[in-house]
Short mmCIF file of C-alpha atoms in Angstrom, two decimals:
data_model
loop_
_atom_site.label_atom_id
_atom_site.label_comp_id
_atom_site.label_asym_id
_atom_site.label_seq_id
_atom_site.Cartn_x
_atom_site.Cartn_y
_atom_site.Cartn_z
CA UNK A 970 -1.21 -8.19 13.91
CA UNK A 971 -0.50 -8.71 10.05
CA UNK A 972 0.92 -5.56 8.88
CA UNK A 973 2.70 -4.26 5.86
CA UNK A 974 4.64 -0.92 6.17
CA UNK A 975 6.05 1.00 3.25
CA UNK A 976 8.64 3.71 3.06
CA UNK A 977 9.04 6.53 1.89
CA UNK A 978 5.41 7.73 1.77
CA UNK A 979 6.35 9.76 -1.34
CA UNK A 980 9.44 10.40 -3.52
CA UNK A 981 10.27 12.82 -6.23
CA UNK A 982 13.18 11.86 -8.46
CA UNK A 983 14.71 13.16 -11.80
CA UNK A 984 14.07 11.37 -14.99
CA UNK A 985 16.82 8.84 -15.68
CA UNK A 986 17.76 8.26 -11.98
CA UNK A 987 17.39 5.20 -10.00
CA UNK A 988 15.34 4.71 -6.77
CA UNK A 989 14.58 2.10 -4.24
CA UNK A 990 11.27 1.74 -2.35
CA UNK A 991 11.04 -0.31 0.87
CA UNK A 992 8.44 -2.70 2.37
CA UNK A 993 8.51 -4.25 5.85
CA UNK A 994 6.12 -6.78 6.95
CA UNK A 995 4.92 -8.73 9.99
CA UNK A 996 2.55 -11.07 8.08
CA UNK A 997 2.89 -14.65 9.33
CA UNK A 998 3.05 -17.23 8.21
CA UNK A 999 4.52 -15.95 5.02
CA UNK A 1000 3.21 -17.04 1.59
CA UNK A 1001 4.43 -14.62 -1.07
CA UNK A 1002 5.11 -10.94 -1.55
CA UNK A 1003 3.94 -8.79 -4.38
CA UNK A 1004 4.57 -5.38 -5.75
CA UNK A 1005 1.99 -3.71 -7.73
CA UNK A 1006 2.00 -0.32 -9.76
CA UNK A 1007 -0.97 1.85 -9.61
CA UNK A 1008 -1.30 4.67 -12.01
CA UNK A 1009 -3.65 7.52 -11.04
CA UNK A 1010 -7.25 6.69 -11.70
CA UNK A 1011 -6.53 3.06 -12.51
CA UNK A 1012 -6.52 -0.30 -10.73
CA UNK A 1013 -3.17 -1.84 -9.38
CA UNK A 1014 -1.20 -3.91 -11.88
CA UNK A 1015 1.19 -6.59 -10.82
CA UNK A 1016 5.02 -6.10 -11.21
CA UNK A 1017 6.40 -9.03 -9.49
CA UNK A 1018 5.47 -11.79 -7.12
CA UNK A 1019 7.99 -13.65 -4.95
CA UNK A 1020 7.70 -16.78 -2.77
CA UNK A 1021 9.74 -17.60 0.38
CA UNK A 1022 12.62 -19.27 -1.56
CA UNK A 1023 13.01 -16.48 -4.06
CA UNK A 1024 15.25 -13.48 -3.08
CA UNK A 1025 15.20 -11.49 -6.27
CA UNK A 1026 12.90 -11.14 -9.33
CA UNK A 1027 13.03 -8.67 -12.12
CA UNK A 1028 10.46 -7.29 -14.64
CA UNK A 1029 12.29 -4.95 -17.06
CA UNK A 1030 13.70 -2.00 -15.17
CA UNK A 1031 11.89 -3.09 -11.94
CA UNK A 1032 13.95 -5.52 -9.59
CA UNK A 1033 12.38 -6.69 -6.39
CA UNK A 1034 14.31 -8.16 -3.65
CA UNK A 1035 13.03 -10.30 -0.50
CA UNK A 1036 14.83 -11.09 2.61
CA UNK A 1037 12.35 -13.50 4.40
CA UNK A 1038 14.51 -13.63 7.51
CA UNK A 1039 14.28 -9.90 8.21
CA UNK A 1040 10.75 -9.62 6.57
CA UNK A 1041 11.88 -6.96 4.27
CA UNK A 1042 11.57 -6.29 0.55
CA UNK A 1043 12.78 -3.57 -1.86
CA UNK A 1044 11.56 -2.52 -5.37
CA UNK A 1045 14.46 -0.95 -7.23
CA UNK A 1046 13.66 1.10 -10.34
CA UNK A 1047 16.38 1.76 -12.86
CA UNK A 1048 16.77 4.53 -15.20
CA UNK A 1049 13.38 6.03 -14.32
CA UNK A 1050 10.92 7.39 -16.80
CA UNK A 1051 8.15 9.75 -16.60
CA UNK A 1052 5.68 6.86 -17.02
CA UNK A 1053 7.05 5.27 -13.76
CA UNK A 1054 5.06 8.07 -11.92
CA UNK A 1055 2.71 6.14 -9.98
CA UNK A 1056 1.85 4.45 -6.64
CA UNK A 1057 3.76 1.42 -5.84
CA UNK A 1058 1.95 -1.01 -3.44
CA UNK A 1059 3.51 -3.96 -1.54
CA UNK A 1060 1.17 -6.77 -0.79
CA UNK A 1061 1.95 -9.69 1.47
CA UNK A 1062 -0.07 -13.05 1.55
CA UNK A 1063 -0.37 -15.42 4.39
CA UNK A 1064 0.30 -19.19 3.96
CA UNK A 1065 -3.27 -20.04 4.74
CA UNK A 1066 -6.52 -18.82 3.03
CA UNK A 1067 -6.77 -16.04 0.50
CA UNK A 1068 -6.25 -12.93 2.39
CA UNK A 1069 -3.88 -10.23 1.01
CA UNK A 1070 -2.39 -7.61 3.38
CA UNK A 1071 -1.93 -4.29 1.36
CA UNK A 1072 0.62 -1.58 2.29
CA UNK A 1073 -0.47 2.05 2.04
CA UNK A 1074 1.71 2.54 -1.03
CA UNK A 1075 4.83 4.82 -2.10
CA UNK A 1076 3.80 7.73 -4.28
CA UNK A 1077 6.64 8.27 -6.76
CA UNK A 1078 6.92 11.28 -9.11
CA UNK A 1079 9.42 11.38 -11.83
CA UNK A 1080 10.08 14.82 -13.15
CA UNK A 1081 11.72 15.88 -16.31
CA UNK B 469 -8.36 -8.13 -24.00
CA UNK B 470 -10.81 -6.42 -21.52
CA UNK B 471 -9.79 -8.29 -18.34
CA UNK B 472 -11.88 -6.94 -15.49
CA UNK B 473 -14.55 -4.34 -16.26
CA UNK B 474 -16.20 -2.16 -13.70
CA UNK B 475 -19.24 0.14 -14.31
CA UNK B 476 -19.87 2.97 -13.58
CA UNK B 477 -16.43 4.81 -13.31
CA UNK B 478 -17.83 7.76 -11.30
CA UNK B 479 -21.10 8.01 -9.12
CA UNK B 480 -22.52 10.62 -6.86
CA UNK B 481 -25.15 9.46 -4.48
CA UNK B 482 -27.17 11.28 -1.88
CA UNK B 483 -27.18 9.83 1.79
CA UNK B 484 -29.70 7.08 1.92
CA UNK B 485 -29.89 6.30 -1.81
CA UNK B 486 -28.92 2.78 -3.15
CA UNK B 487 -26.92 1.70 -6.03
CA UNK B 488 -25.23 -1.37 -7.56
CA UNK B 489 -21.63 -1.54 -8.78
CA UNK B 490 -21.23 -3.94 -11.54
CA UNK B 491 -18.02 -6.10 -12.32
CA UNK B 492 -17.41 -8.60 -15.12
CA UNK B 493 -14.26 -10.47 -16.05
CA UNK B 494 -13.56 -12.45 -19.26
CA UNK B 495 -10.61 -14.49 -17.99
CA UNK B 496 -12.66 -17.42 -16.88
CA UNK B 497 -11.57 -16.81 -13.42
CA UNK B 498 -13.19 -18.69 -10.47
CA UNK B 499 -12.77 -16.14 -7.75
CA UNK B 500 -13.76 -12.54 -7.57
CA UNK B 501 -13.42 -9.77 -5.04
CA UNK B 502 -14.39 -6.28 -4.00
CA UNK B 503 -12.04 -3.88 -2.28
CA UNK B 504 -12.31 -0.21 -1.22
CA UNK B 505 -9.44 2.08 -1.28
CA UNK B 506 -9.36 5.34 1.08
CA UNK B 507 -6.78 7.97 1.24
CA UNK B 508 -3.89 7.04 3.48
CA UNK B 509 -5.03 3.29 3.75
CA UNK B 510 -4.25 0.13 1.98
CA UNK B 511 -6.92 -1.67 -0.03
CA UNK B 512 -9.30 -3.43 2.29
CA UNK B 513 -11.51 -6.40 1.29
CA UNK B 514 -15.31 -6.03 1.37
CA UNK B 515 -16.51 -9.27 0.17
CA UNK B 516 -15.36 -12.07 -2.05
CA UNK B 517 -16.64 -14.95 -4.06
CA UNK B 518 -14.34 -18.09 -4.03
CA UNK B 519 -16.41 -19.64 -6.79
CA UNK B 520 -19.70 -19.24 -8.57
CA UNK B 521 -22.46 -19.72 -5.92
CA UNK B 522 -20.54 -18.70 -3.08
CA UNK B 523 -20.00 -15.48 -1.29
CA UNK B 524 -18.18 -14.39 1.98
CA UNK B 525 -17.45 -11.39 4.07
CA UNK B 526 -14.04 -9.84 3.96
CA UNK B 527 -12.69 -7.12 6.46
CA UNK B 528 -15.19 -4.43 5.94
CA UNK B 529 -18.58 -5.83 4.91
CA UNK B 530 -20.92 -3.76 6.86
CA UNK B 531 -23.35 -1.67 4.80
CA UNK B 532 -22.71 -3.73 1.64
CA UNK B 533 -24.26 -6.80 -0.12
CA UNK B 534 -22.95 -8.82 -3.10
CA UNK B 535 -24.41 -11.12 -5.79
CA UNK B 536 -22.35 -13.63 -7.74
CA UNK B 537 -24.56 -13.56 -10.78
CA UNK B 538 -22.66 -16.15 -12.82
CA UNK B 539 -18.97 -17.01 -13.31
CA UNK B 540 -18.21 -13.77 -14.97
CA UNK B 541 -20.17 -11.27 -12.92
CA UNK B 542 -19.95 -10.03 -9.34
CA UNK B 543 -21.95 -7.10 -8.27
CA UNK B 544 -21.65 -4.89 -5.04
CA UNK B 545 -24.82 -3.21 -3.61
CA UNK B 546 -25.12 -0.30 -1.32
CA UNK B 547 -28.65 -0.59 0.12
CA UNK B 548 -28.45 2.89 1.93
CA UNK B 549 -25.40 4.92 1.20
CA UNK B 550 -23.66 6.60 3.85
CA UNK B 551 -20.80 9.52 3.67
CA UNK B 552 -18.44 6.97 5.27
CA UNK B 553 -18.82 4.79 1.93
CA UNK B 554 -17.26 7.57 -0.16
CA UNK B 555 -14.31 5.59 -1.60
CA UNK B 556 -12.88 4.12 -4.66
CA UNK B 557 -14.03 0.68 -5.18
CA UNK B 558 -12.08 -2.00 -7.05
CA UNK B 559 -13.20 -5.28 -8.35
CA UNK B 560 -10.53 -8.07 -8.72
CA UNK B 561 -10.48 -11.73 -9.91
CA UNK B 562 -8.07 -14.64 -9.71
CA UNK B 563 -8.01 -18.05 -11.00
CA UNK B 564 -8.39 -19.61 -7.77
CA UNK B 565 -9.08 -18.38 -4.29
CA UNK B 566 -5.47 -19.08 -2.99
CA UNK B 567 -2.85 -16.54 -1.90
CA UNK B 568 -0.36 -17.59 -4.51
CA UNK B 569 -2.56 -16.84 -7.61
CA UNK B 570 -2.21 -13.57 -9.36
CA UNK B 571 -5.08 -10.89 -9.12
CA UNK B 572 -6.36 -8.70 -11.93
CA UNK B 573 -7.90 -5.51 -11.01
CA UNK B 574 -10.46 -3.40 -12.65
CA UNK B 575 -9.96 0.24 -13.10
CA UNK B 576 -12.17 1.21 -10.08
CA UNK B 577 -15.36 3.14 -9.47
CA UNK B 578 -15.06 6.49 -7.73
CA UNK B 579 -18.13 6.85 -5.36
CA UNK B 580 -19.05 10.11 -3.52
CA UNK B 581 -21.86 10.13 -1.06
CA UNK B 582 -23.12 13.47 -0.04
#
């Protein structure tokens, strides 16, 4: 079964600190992996997208890594800001068709 | 830039009532999608339209119908709403119906069925 598991389910950090979110998947055959940020009451917004051959991609203070051999990805947030408070969703695509497999998300709260 | 626009943003229905959720995109994308998001679950695909004139079922199509009115607009209809359809509904679009294309999501419609 094509699954995407994210950890932790929720996380609270102090403003200015770094954090790392994890994503493990069993989706096969693999096409690409995306990280989305979803603010409360809003739709998901794309942060990064990585294909099989890419193992790191950055978008400002967000850095995603991918290990296609172990089927793991992480999203590292540097120098967190209050505006980083959101749900972060890992999405994995199969190398056939259109279907996206969504994780349940990690809820991040950044406190002053 | 509007992107993907969904209306309404909030709706309360009584069981058995019908309604249509509207979605429009201004990016000239070919493919459009309807997802639902429930607490503790990932987004699930209800229906999609790979291109104007075509629609197909996704993972959870029961109780819904869709219409691709033109290239810009893709509506989702609930013919007889049930409490199990209480959810947040997201419309999305992509340039093409391929897994390696980026998706743009609307802001969502929060639907409560009582």
